[in-house]
Amino acid sequence: MSEIKPTDPAATNAGEEKDWTASACSDSLKTRKPRTPKPQNAVTIAVSSRTLFNMDEERKIYQEEGVEKYMAYMNQQEHENEPLMPGVAFPLVKALMTVNSRLRQLYPDSEELFDIVLMTNNHAQVGVRLINSINHYDLTIERFCMTGGKSPIGYLKAYMTNLYLSKDGEKVTEAIEEGIAAATMFASGDVENQLSDTQLKVAFDGDAVLFSDESEIIAKQRGLDKFFEHEQEFENIPLKKGPLKCFLEVLGKLQRKFYAKNERMTCPIRTYLVTARSAASSGARVLKTLRSWGLEIDEALFLAGAPKGPLLQMIRPHIFFDDQMFHIEGAKELGTIAAHVPYGIGQKYHKGELIEQPDKDVKDKK
């Protein structure tokens, strides 16, 4: 049984396992390229085509001229051999591949690796340009899901997805509602050259990201004093899990594979907690919750309400997850690749102020 994903009897039986192994070991199917891990063993990261590549020009054609003009443009031979430019998720994908290379060196036969899946609602007819672009940049992406205009969300569980990244906030919300870790990606400027090419850096907010929004509800509705009192009273009661807890968990399992080889100090994965919480007033519950889950975080930064952007600028993560657009915007302004997690009570607020919600009765009467 995998350390990363439990084998699902409904999805994988002994016959399927035997067939997979037999086909992979066939002399006629051997290749110099790294073998794609079985889904039940891998940490599967599903990325949309618009996050992996910069498709702003193509998106403009789609929005202004329609799907047929878009497909005709993408299908033209002079364009299909023209590599798409890297998108916001491109540095992250390269960092995932770096981690895989290190894991293969230490564990040549292990399949506990990152597996990147291209998940897109593009039509199959435009797939040639996507494939050519992936090969141009020598990316290890073998699994595709092209849904021909339909939402790909229904396929995420079938692909055993650990994390879904998109530029479409509605699809991300739908994925989270299905219990899948997901986020909407944003970037500001050309940050790829500023990022580490030897270490994957992932930064998380705490409340409504790693943890539920149970404490944030108190802070928003009853004020900070009541929030501090509540956190101190319940300091030894672990917080409930948030939508990204499972992703930190699989990162931790891969980190421990390096620790087992005495490579803690050179581990190519580093995790950060970047939270607006105060350490003395409400930090203990967070750290005790992580301990109760058996999870480690490499660096914990308690900012006591200070802006997150300057700290993130120092960290330079490949991705930073936060539930509040206020923090996403602050990170973007200083060049951080940020990913919005549309979950919890924070979606009703902006810069601490309640966003006016449309009156349901009035809306229904229109």
Coordinates of C-alpha atoms in Angstrom, one line a residue:
M1 CA 0.0 0.0 0.0
S2 CA 1.3 3.4 -0.9
E3 CA 2.4 5.9 1.6
I4 CA 0.9 8.7 -0.6
K5 CA -2.5 7.4 -1.5
P6 CA -4.4 4.3 -0.2
T7 CA -5.3 1.8 -2.8
D8 CA -8.9 2.1 -3.7
P9 CA -10.3 -1.4 -4.2
A10 CA -13.0 0.0 -6.5
A11 CA -10.5 1.8 -8.7
T12 CA -7.6 -0.7 -8.7
N13 CA -7.8 -4.5 -8.4
A14 CA -5.1 -7.1 -8.6
G15 CA -5.8 -7.7 -12.2
E16 CA -5.3 -4.1 -13.2
E17 CA -2.1 -4.0 -11.1
K18 CA -0.8 -7.0 -12.9
D19 CA -1.6 -5.6 -16.3
W20 CA 0.1 -2.3 -15.5
T21 CA 3.2 -4.0 -14.3
A22 CA 3.4 -6.4 -17.2
S23 CA 3.0 -3.6 -19.8
A24 CA 5.5 -1.4 -18.0
C25 CA 8.1 -4.2 -18.0
S26 CA 7.6 -5.2 -21.6
D27 CA 10.9 -4.9 -23.6
S28 CA 9.0 -3.2 -26.4
L29 CA 7.7 -0.5 -24.2
K30 CA 10.9 0.4 -22.3
T31 CA 12.1 4.0 -22.8
R32 CA 14.8 6.3 -21.6
K33 CA 12.2 8.8 -20.4
P34 CA 11.2 8.5 -16.7
R35 CA 8.3 6.1 -16.3
T36 CA 5.0 7.6 -15.3
P37 CA 4.0 6.5 -11.8
K38 CA 0.8 4.7 -11.1
P39 CA -1.9 7.2 -10.0
Q40 CA -2.5 5.5 -6.6
N41 CA 1.2 5.9 -5.8
A42 CA 1.8 9.5 -7.1
V43 CA 1.1 13.0 -5.8
T44 CA -1.0 14.1 -8.7
I45 CA -1.0 17.8 -9.6
A46 CA -3.6 18.8 -12.2
V47 CA -2.9 22.1 -14.0
S48 CA -5.0 23.8 -16.6
S49 CA -3.4 24.8 -19.9
R50 CA -3.8 28.5 -19.1
T51 CA -1.8 28.1 -15.9
L52 CA 0.9 26.1 -17.5
F53 CA 1.2 28.3 -20.5
N54 CA 0.6 32.0 -21.2
M55 CA -2.4 31.8 -23.6
D56 CA -3.6 35.4 -23.2
E57 CA -3.5 36.0 -27.0
E58 CA -5.4 32.8 -27.7
R59 CA -7.9 33.5 -25.0
K60 CA -8.6 36.9 -26.5
I61 CA -9.4 35.3 -29.9
Y62 CA -11.7 32.9 -28.1
Q63 CA -13.5 35.6 -26.2
E64 CA -13.8 38.1 -29.1
E65 CA -14.2 35.8 -32.1
G66 CA -15.6 32.6 -30.7
V67 CA -14.6 29.0 -30.4
E68 CA -14.4 28.2 -34.1
K69 CA -11.9 31.0 -34.8
Y70 CA -9.9 30.0 -31.7
M71 CA -9.7 26.3 -32.9
A72 CA -8.8 27.4 -36.4
Y73 CA -6.0 29.6 -35.1
M74 CA -4.6 26.8 -32.8
N75 CA -4.8 24.2 -35.6
Q76 CA -2.9 26.2 -38.2
Q77 CA 0.4 24.6 -38.9
E78 CA 2.3 27.8 -38.6
H79 CA 1.0 28.1 -35.0
E80 CA 1.0 24.5 -33.8
N81 CA 4.8 24.4 -34.1
E82 CA 5.1 27.7 -32.3
P83 CA 5.7 27.0 -28.6
L84 CA 3.4 28.7 -26.2
M85 CA 5.1 31.0 -23.7
P86 CA 5.5 29.8 -20.0
G87 CA 2.5 30.5 -17.8
V88 CA 2.1 31.2 -14.1
A89 CA 2.4 27.5 -13.1
F90 CA 5.4 26.8 -15.3
P91 CA 8.1 27.5 -12.5
L92 CA 6.1 25.2 -10.1
V93 CA 6.0 22.4 -12.6
K94 CA 9.8 22.7 -13.2
A95 CA 10.3 22.6 -9.4
L96 CA 8.2 19.5 -9.1
M97 CA 10.3 17.8 -11.8
T98 CA 13.5 18.7 -9.9
V99 CA 12.1 17.0 -6.8
N100 CA 11.3 13.9 -8.9
S101 CA 14.9 13.8 -10.2
R102 CA 16.2 13.8 -6.6
L103 CA 13.7 11.2 -5.5
R104 CA 14.6 8.9 -8.4
Q105 CA 18.3 9.2 -7.5
L106 CA 17.6 8.1 -3.9
Y107 CA 14.7 5.6 -4.6
P108 CA 15.2 4.3 -8.2
D109 CA 12.3 1.9 -8.0
S110 CA 9.8 4.1 -6.0
E111 CA 6.7 5.5 -7.7
E112 CA 6.0 8.0 -4.9
L113 CA 6.6 11.0 -7.1
F114 CA 4.9 14.0 -8.4
D115 CA 2.7 13.3 -11.5
I116 CA 1.6 16.4 -13.5
V117 CA -1.6 16.1 -15.4
L118 CA -2.7 18.7 -18.0
M119 CA -6.4 19.2 -17.3
T120 CA -8.1 21.4 -19.8
N121 CA -11.5 22.0 -21.4
N122 CA -9.8 22.5 -24.8
H123 CA -10.9 20.4 -27.7
A124 CA -8.6 17.5 -28.7
Q125 CA -8.0 19.2 -32.1
V126 CA -5.8 21.8 -30.5
G127 CA -3.8 19.2 -28.5
V128 CA -0.9 19.1 -31.0
R129 CA 0.2 22.6 -30.1
L130 CA 0.0 21.8 -26.4
I131 CA 2.0 18.6 -26.9
N132 CA 4.6 20.4 -29.0
S133 CA 5.0 23.1 -26.3
I134 CA 5.4 20.5 -23.6
N135 CA 8.1 18.7 -25.6
H136 CA 9.8 22.0 -26.5
Y137 CA 10.4 22.7 -22.8
D138 CA 11.2 19.1 -22.0
L139 CA 8.4 18.8 -19.5
T140 CA 7.5 15.4 -18.1
I141 CA 3.7 15.5 -18.6
E142 CA 2.2 12.4 -20.1
R143 CA -1.4 12.4 -18.8
F144 CA -3.8 14.8 -20.5
C145 CA -7.5 15.3 -20.0
M146 CA -9.1 17.4 -22.8
T147 CA -12.9 17.8 -22.4
G148 CA -14.0 19.6 -25.5
G149 CA -15.6 22.6 -23.9
K150 CA -17.0 20.8 -20.9
S151 CA -15.8 21.3 -17.3
P152 CA -13.0 19.0 -16.4
I153 CA -13.9 18.9 -12.7
G154 CA -15.7 15.6 -12.9
Y155 CA -12.5 13.9 -14.0
L156 CA -10.4 15.1 -11.1
K157 CA -11.3 12.3 -8.8
A158 CA -10.8 9.7 -11.5
Y159 CA -7.3 11.0 -12.0
M160 CA -6.8 10.8 -8.2
T161 CA -5.9 14.5 -8.0
N162 CA -4.1 15.9 -4.9
L163 CA -4.1 19.5 -6.1
Y164 CA -5.9 21.3 -9.0
L165 CA -4.6 24.7 -10.2
S166 CA -6.5 26.8 -12.7
K167 CA -7.2 30.4 -13.7
D168 CA -10.9 29.8 -13.6
G169 CA -12.3 30.7 -10.1
E170 CA -15.6 29.0 -10.7
K171 CA -14.0 25.7 -11.6
V172 CA -11.7 25.9 -8.5
T173 CA -14.7 26.6 -6.3
E174 CA -16.4 23.6 -7.8
A175 CA -13.4 21.4 -7.1
I176 CA -13.2 22.5 -3.5
E177 CA -16.9 21.7 -3.1
E178 CA -16.0 18.2 -4.3
G179 CA -13.4 17.9 -1.6
I180 CA -10.4 18.4 -3.8
A181 CA -7.6 20.8 -2.9
A182 CA -7.7 23.6 -5.5
A183 CA -6.7 27.2 -6.0
T184 CA -6.9 30.0 -8.6
M185 CA -3.4 31.1 -9.7
F186 CA -2.2 34.7 -10.1
A187 CA 1.1 36.2 -10.9
S188 CA 2.7 39.6 -11.3
G189 CA 5.6 40.2 -13.7
D190 CA 8.3 37.8 -14.8
V191 CA 9.3 36.0 -11.6
E192 CA 10.6 32.8 -13.0
N193 CA 14.3 33.9 -12.9
Q194 CA 14.0 34.9 -9.3
L195 CA 12.9 31.5 -8.1
S196 CA 15.0 28.6 -6.8
D197 CA 15.8 25.9 -9.4
T198 CA 17.0 23.4 -6.8
Q199 CA 14.2 23.6 -4.1
L200 CA 10.4 23.6 -4.3
K201 CA 9.1 26.3 -2.0
V202 CA 5.4 26.2 -1.0
A203 CA 3.9 28.8 1.3
F204 CA 0.5 28.4 3.1
D205 CA -1.8 30.7 5.0
G206 CA -3.3 29.1 8.0
D207 CA -7.0 29.8 8.7
A208 CA -9.3 28.6 5.8
V209 CA -6.4 27.1 4.0
L210 CA -4.5 24.5 6.1
F211 CA -7.2 24.8 8.8
S212 CA -10.9 25.3 8.7
D213 CA -12.4 28.8 9.1
E214 CA -13.9 28.1 12.5
S215 CA -11.6 30.6 14.3
E216 CA -11.7 33.1 11.5
I217 CA -15.5 33.3 11.8
I218 CA -15.1 34.4 15.5
A219 CA -12.5 37.0 14.5
K220 CA -14.7 38.4 11.7
Q221 CA -18.0 38.3 13.6
R222 CA -17.0 39.0 17.2
G223 CA -13.7 40.9 17.0
L224 CA -10.1 40.2 17.8
D225 CA -10.4 40.2 21.6
K226 CA -13.0 37.4 21.5
F227 CA -10.8 35.6 18.9
F228 CA -7.8 35.7 21.3
E229 CA -9.9 34.5 24.2
H230 CA -11.3 31.7 22.1
E231 CA -7.9 30.5 20.9
Q232 CA -6.4 30.5 24.4
E233 CA -9.4 28.6 25.8
F234 CA -9.2 26.0 23.1
E235 CA -5.4 26.0 22.7
N236 CA -5.2 22.2 23.2
I237 CA -8.1 21.4 20.9
P238 CA -6.9 20.8 17.3
L239 CA -8.4 23.0 14.6
K240 CA -10.4 21.2 12.0
K241 CA -8.7 20.6 8.6
G242 CA -8.9 23.1 5.8
P243 CA -8.9 22.5 2.0
L244 CA -5.1 22.4 1.6
K245 CA -4.3 20.3 4.7
C246 CA -4.1 17.2 2.5
F247 CA -1.6 18.8 0.2
L248 CA 0.8 19.8 3.0
E249 CA 0.4 16.2 4.2
V250 CA 1.6 14.7 1.0
L251 CA 4.5 17.2 0.8
G252 CA 5.5 16.1 4.3
K253 CA 5.5 12.4 3.3
L254 CA 7.8 13.2 0.4
Q255 CA 10.1 15.2 2.7
R256 CA 10.4 12.3 5.1
K257 CA 11.8 10.2 2.3
F258 CA 14.7 12.6 2.1
Y259 CA 15.1 12.7 5.9
A260 CA 15.3 8.9 5.9
K261 CA 18.4 9.3 3.7
N262 CA 19.9 11.9 6.1
E263 CA 19.2 14.7 3.6
R264 CA 17.0 17.0 5.8
M265 CA 19.4 19.9 5.3
T266 CA 19.4 19.5 1.5
C267 CA 15.8 18.5 1.1
P268 CA 14.4 19.9 -2.2
I269 CA 11.0 20.7 -0.6
R270 CA 10.6 23.5 1.9
T271 CA 7.2 24.6 3.4
Y272 CA 6.2 27.8 5.0
L273 CA 3.3 29.0 7.2
V274 CA 2.6 32.7 6.6
T275 CA -0.2 33.8 8.8
A276 CA -1.7 37.0 10.0
R277 CA -2.1 35.5 13.5
S278 CA -0.2 36.8 16.4
A279 CA 2.3 34.3 17.9
A280 CA 1.8 34.9 21.6
S281 CA -2.0 35.5 21.4
S282 CA -3.1 32.8 19.0
G283 CA -0.1 30.9 17.7
A284 CA 0.1 28.0 20.1
R285 CA -3.1 26.4 18.8
V286 CA -1.8 26.4 15.3
L287 CA 1.4 24.7 16.1
K288 CA -0.2 22.2 18.4
T289 CA -2.7 21.4 15.7
L290 CA 0.1 20.6 13.2
R291 CA 1.8 18.5 15.8
S292 CA -1.5 16.6 16.5
W293 CA -1.7 15.9 12.8
G294 CA 1.9 14.6 12.7
L295 CA 2.9 17.4 10.3
E296 CA 5.9 19.6 10.2
I297 CA 6.3 23.0 8.7
D298 CA 9.8 24.2 8.0
E299 CA 9.2 27.9 8.7
A300 CA 6.3 29.5 10.6
L301 CA 5.9 33.3 10.2
F302 CA 3.3 35.0 12.5
L303 CA 2.8 38.5 11.2
A304 CA 0.2 39.9 13.8
G305 CA -1.7 41.6 11.0
A306 CA 1.3 43.0 9.1
P307 CA 1.4 42.8 5.3
K308 CA 2.5 39.4 3.9
G309 CA 3.9 40.7 0.7
P310 CA 7.4 41.8 2.0
L311 CA 8.0 38.4 3.7
L312 CA 6.9 36.5 0.6
Q313 CA 9.2 38.6 -1.5
M314 CA 12.1 37.3 0.7
I315 CA 10.9 33.7 0.6
R316 CA 10.1 33.7 -3.2
P317 CA 7.8 30.7 -3.1
H318 CA 6.8 28.8 -6.3
I319 CA 3.3 29.2 -5.0
F320 CA 1.6 30.9 -2.0
F321 CA -1.9 29.9 -1.0
D322 CA -4.3 32.3 0.8
D323 CA -8.1 32.5 1.2
Q324 CA -8.4 36.3 1.1
M325 CA -7.9 38.3 -2.1
F326 CA -6.5 41.2 0.0
H327 CA -3.4 39.1 0.7
I328 CA -3.3 37.7 -2.8
E329 CA -3.2 41.3 -4.2
G330 CA -0.5 42.3 -1.8
A331 CA 1.6 39.3 -2.8
K332 CA 1.1 39.9 -6.5
E333 CA 2.2 43.6 -6.2
L334 CA 5.6 42.4 -5.0
G335 CA 6.0 39.7 -7.6
T336 CA 4.9 36.6 -5.7
I337 CA 3.0 33.8 -7.5
A338 CA -0.1 33.6 -5.5
A339 CA -3.1 31.2 -5.5
H340 CA -6.5 32.0 -4.1
V341 CA -8.4 29.4 -2.2
P342 CA -12.1 30.4 -2.4
Y343 CA -13.1 28.8 0.9
G344 CA -14.7 30.1 4.2
I345 CA -16.0 33.3 5.6
G346 CA -13.2 35.3 4.2
Q347 CA -14.9 35.3 0.8
K348 CA -17.5 37.6 2.3
Y349 CA -14.9 40.3 3.3
H350 CA -12.4 42.5 1.6
K351 CA -9.7 44.4 3.6
G352 CA -11.7 43.5 6.8
E353 CA -14.9 45.0 5.6
L354 CA -18.1 43.0 4.9
I355 CA -18.9 42.9 1.2
E356 CA -22.5 43.8 0.5
Q357 CA -24.4 40.7 -0.4
P358 CA -27.3 41.0 -2.9
D359 CA -30.6 40.8 -1.1
K360 CA -32.1 37.4 -1.9
D361 CA -35.7 38.6 -1.9
V362 CA -35.0 41.5 -4.2
K363 CA -33.0 39.3 -6.5
D364 CA -35.7 36.7 -6.7
K365 CA -38.3 39.4 -7.6
K366 CA -36.3 40.6 -10.5

